[in-house]
GROMACS .gro file of N, CA and C in nm:
model
  207
    1THR      N    1   0.471   1.535  -1.473
    1THR     CA    2   0.599   1.580  -1.494
    1THR      C    3   0.583   1.691  -1.610
    2ALA      N    4   0.695   1.767  -1.623
    2ALA     CA    5   0.700   1.866  -1.731
    2ALA      C    6   0.684   1.791  -1.874
    3ARG      N    7   0.725   1.678  -1.884
    3ARG     CA    8   0.726   1.610  -2.011
    3ARG      C    9   0.605   1.518  -2.024
    4GLY      N   10   0.510   1.530  -1.938
    4GLY     CA   11   0.391   1.449  -1.941
    4GLY      C   12   0.400   1.338  -1.846
    5PRO      N   13   0.286   1.268  -1.826
    5PRO     CA   14   0.284   1.158  -1.729
    5PRO      C   15   0.368   1.044  -1.769
    6ARG      N   16   0.448   0.995  -1.661
    6ARG     CA   17   0.534   0.881  -1.686
    6ARG      C   18   0.527   0.792  -1.560
    7ASP      N   19   0.563   0.668  -1.582
    7ASP     CA   20   0.577   0.574  -1.467
    7ASP      C   21   0.692   0.621  -1.377
    8ARG      N   22   0.672   0.649  -1.261
    8ARG     CA   23   0.779   0.706  -1.171
    8ARG      C   24   0.785   0.607  -1.054
    9ARG      N   25   0.899   0.586  -1.005
    9ARG     CA   26   0.916   0.508  -0.876
    9ARG      C   27   0.979   0.597  -0.774
   10VAL      N   28   0.947   0.579  -0.650
   10VAL     CA   29   0.998   0.660  -0.537
   10VAL      C   30   1.067   0.559  -0.442
   11ARG      N   31   1.177   0.587  -0.395
   11ARG     CA   32   1.243   0.497  -0.294
   11ARG      C   33   1.210   0.558  -0.161
   12LEU      N   34   1.167   0.467  -0.078
   12LEU     CA   35   1.132   0.512   0.070
   12LEU      C   36   1.225   0.440   0.164
   13SER      N   37   1.254   0.496   0.272
   13SER     CA   38   1.329   0.436   0.383
   13SER      C   39   1.237   0.320   0.429
   14VAL      N   40   1.294   0.228   0.500
   14VAL     CA   41   1.218   0.118   0.555
   14VAL      C   42   1.112   0.157   0.640
   15SER      N   43   1.142   0.254   0.739
   15SER     CA   44   1.042   0.297   0.838
   15SER      C   45   0.929   0.369   0.768
   16THR      N   46   0.961   0.455   0.664
   16THR     CA   47   0.857   0.531   0.594
   16THR      C   48   0.766   0.441   0.505
   17ALA      N   49   0.834   0.342   0.445
   17ALA     CA   50   0.758   0.238   0.365
   17ALA      C   51   0.659   0.166   0.453
   18ILE      N   52   0.704   0.122   0.566
   18ILE     CA   53   0.603   0.053   0.661
   18ILE      C   54   0.491   0.142   0.703
   19GLN      N   55   0.518   0.272   0.729
   19GLN     CA   56   0.414   0.365   0.759
   19GLN      C   57   0.327   0.382   0.641
   20PHE      N   58   0.378   0.403   0.518
   20PHE     CA   59   0.300   0.427   0.405
   20PHE      C   60   0.213   0.309   0.374
   21TYR      N   61   0.265   0.191   0.374
   21TYR     CA   62   0.174   0.079   0.341
   21TYR      C   63   0.082   0.045   0.442
   22ASP      N   64   0.097   0.088   0.578
   22ASP     CA   65   0.001   0.076   0.683
   22ASP      C   66  -0.113   0.165   0.649
   23ILE      N   67  -0.085   0.299   0.604
   23ILE     CA   68  -0.187   0.381   0.563
   23ILE      C   69  -0.264   0.333   0.454
   24GLN      N   70  -0.195   0.283   0.347
   24GLN     CA   71  -0.268   0.228   0.231
   24GLN      C   72  -0.359   0.116   0.271
   25ASP      N   73  -0.318   0.024   0.358
   25ASP     CA   74  -0.401  -0.082   0.400
   25ASP      C   75  -0.520  -0.036   0.489
   26ARG      N   76  -0.494   0.062   0.565
   26ARG     CA   77  -0.608   0.121   0.657
   26ARG      C   78  -0.710   0.195   0.572
   27LEU      N   79  -0.667   0.252   0.460
   27LEU     CA   80  -0.755   0.319   0.368
   27LEU      C   81  -0.830   0.224   0.276
   28GLY      N   82  -0.775   0.103   0.264
   28GLY     CA   83  -0.845  -0.004   0.176
   28GLY      C   84  -0.811   0.003   0.037
   29TYR      N   85  -0.698   0.078   0.003
   29TYR     CA   86  -0.655   0.106  -0.137
   29TYR      C   87  -0.573  -0.016  -0.180
   30ASP      N   88  -0.596  -0.059  -0.298
   30ASP     CA   89  -0.510  -0.161  -0.364
   30ASP      C   90  -0.394  -0.107  -0.451
   31GLN      N   91  -0.393   0.022  -0.472
   31GLN     CA   92  -0.283   0.078  -0.556
   31GLN      C   93  -0.222   0.197  -0.468
   32PRO      N   94  -0.085   0.193  -0.459
   32PRO     CA   95  -0.018   0.298  -0.382
   32PRO      C   96  -0.053   0.446  -0.437
   33SER      N   97  -0.074   0.453  -0.570
   33SER     CA   98  -0.104   0.588  -0.626
   33SER      C   99  -0.232   0.646  -0.564
   34LYS      N  100  -0.328   0.565  -0.530
   34LYS     CA  101  -0.449   0.605  -0.461
   34LYS      C  102  -0.421   0.660  -0.329
   35ALA      N  103  -0.333   0.599  -0.259
   35ALA     CA  104  -0.295   0.646  -0.126
   35ALA      C  105  -0.211   0.771  -0.128
   36ILE      N  106  -0.133   0.788  -0.232
   36ILE     CA  107  -0.061   0.909  -0.259
   36ILE      C  108  -0.148   1.030  -0.285
   37GLU      N  109  -0.253   1.000  -0.368
   37GLU     CA  110  -0.361   1.096  -0.403
   37GLU      C  111  -0.428   1.141  -0.271
   38TRP      N  112  -0.466   1.050  -0.194
   38TRP     CA  113  -0.541   1.080  -0.064
   38TRP      C  114  -0.446   1.166   0.023
   39LEU      N  115  -0.321   1.124   0.034
   39LEU     CA  116  -0.230   1.204   0.119
   39LEU      C  117  -0.211   1.348   0.068
   40LEU      N  118  -0.199   1.365  -0.060
   40LEU     CA  119  -0.177   1.500  -0.123
   40LEU      C  120  -0.305   1.579  -0.101
   41LYS      N  121  -0.417   1.516  -0.114
   41LYS     CA  122  -0.553   1.594  -0.086
   41LYS      C  123  -0.560   1.641   0.052
   42LYS      N  124  -0.524   1.556   0.144
   42LYS     CA  125  -0.530   1.585   0.293
   42LYS      C  126  -0.429   1.704   0.331
   43ALA      N  127  -0.316   1.698   0.259
   43ALA     CA  128  -0.204   1.787   0.291
   43ALA      C  129  -0.210   1.914   0.207
   44LYS      N  130  -0.316   1.929   0.119
   44LYS     CA  131  -0.319   2.041   0.020
   44LYS      C  132  -0.320   2.182   0.106
   45PRO      N  133  -0.394   2.195   0.211
   45PRO     CA  134  -0.383   2.328   0.286
   45PRO      C  135  -0.252   2.366   0.320
   46ALA      N  136  -0.174   2.265   0.381
   46ALA     CA  137  -0.045   2.297   0.422
   46ALA      C  138   0.053   2.316   0.299
   47ILE      N  139   0.025   2.244   0.194
   47ILE     CA  140   0.115   2.263   0.073
   47ILE      C  141   0.088   2.400   0.023
   48ASP      N  142  -0.036   2.437   0.018
   48ASP     CA  143  -0.067   2.571  -0.035
   48ASP      C  144  -0.005   2.694   0.051
   49GLU      N  145   0.026   2.665   0.165
   49GLU     CA  146   0.089   2.769   0.250
   49GLU      C  147   0.242   2.780   0.228
   50LEU      N  148   0.300   2.688   0.151
   50LEU     CA  149   0.442   2.682   0.128
   50LEU      C  150   0.474   2.803   0.027
   51ASN      N  151   0.603   2.852   0.039
   51ASN     CA  152   0.644   2.952  -0.069
   51ASN      C  153   0.649   2.892  -0.202
   52GLN      N  154   0.621   2.970  -0.298
   52GLN     CA  155   0.620   2.925  -0.437
   52GLN      C  156   0.765   2.905  -0.483
   53LEU      N  157   0.790   2.808  -0.562
   53LEU     CA  158   0.928   2.805  -0.618
   53LEU      C  159   0.939   2.895  -0.735
   54PRO      N  160   1.058   2.946  -0.762
   54PRO     CA  161   1.067   3.030  -0.885
   54PRO      C  162   1.055   2.949  -1.002
   55PRO      N  163   1.015   3.013  -1.115
   55PRO     CA  164   0.995   2.932  -1.240
   55PRO      C  165   1.125   2.886  -1.292
   56ALA      N  166   1.123   2.769  -1.350
   56ALA     CA  167   1.240   2.707  -1.405
   56ALA      C  168   1.274   2.784  -1.528
   57PRO      N  169   1.408   2.814  -1.552
   57PRO     CA  170   1.451   2.874  -1.669
   57PRO      C  171   1.424   2.772  -1.793
   58LEU      N  172   1.388   2.835  -1.906
   58LEU     CA  173   1.370   2.758  -2.027
   58LEU      C  174   1.496   2.755  -2.101
   59SER      N  175   1.543   2.635  -2.133
   59SER     CA  176   1.661   2.625  -2.213
   59SER      C  177   1.656   2.503  -2.304
   60ILE      N  178   1.724   2.515  -2.413
   60ILE     CA  179   1.727   2.403  -2.509
   60ILE      C  180   1.864   2.344  -2.518
   61GLY      N  181   1.886   2.228  -2.454
   61GLY     CA  182   2.013   2.164  -2.465
   61GLY      C  183   2.123   2.253  -2.402
   62ARG      N  184   2.249   2.247  -2.456
   62ARG     CA  185   2.353   2.323  -2.417
   62ARG      C  186   2.367   2.456  -2.482
   63ALA      N  187   2.301   2.478  -2.591
   63ALA     CA  188   2.320   2.596  -2.678
   63ALA      C  189   2.284   2.713  -2.595
   64SER      N  190   2.198   2.713  -2.497
   64SER     CA  191   2.169   2.839  -2.419
   64SER      C  192   2.278   2.880  -2.340
   65SER      N  193   2.379   2.795  -2.307
   65SER     CA  194   2.487   2.833  -2.220
   65SER      C  195   2.608   2.883  -2.301
   66ILE      N  196   2.609   2.882  -2.427
   66ILE     CA  197   2.721   2.922  -2.506
   66ILE      C  198   2.708   3.071  -2.521
   67THR      N  199   2.826   3.137  -2.491
   67THR     CA  200   2.834   3.282  -2.509
   67THR      C  201   2.923   3.315  -2.626
   68PRO      N  202   2.885   3.417  -2.708
   68PRO     CA  203   2.971   3.454  -2.821
   68PRO      C  204   3.104   3.507  -2.770
   69SER      N  205   3.213   3.481  -2.846
   69SER     CA  206   3.352   3.526  -2.804
   69SER      C  207   3.389   3.658  -2.873
   0.00000   0.00000   0.00000
C-alpha cells in the first residue's frame, strides 16, 4: 500500500473462494498469499497491457480543499 505493508483481508464471493482455495490446494501452497503471488505472476503480461491509472493527487488532510475567500 502507499502507507507501507499492512495485513489486508479480501472478501471473496463463495464461488470465487471455492475456486481460489482449489487453486491454492492444487499448487500445494499453505498460505493464501503465495497463491496470490503465483496468480499475479502468471497474470503479469495481461496486467501490463492494461491502461495506466492517472497518478493520485497529493493532498494533506482537508487543508488542500480550502479556498481563500
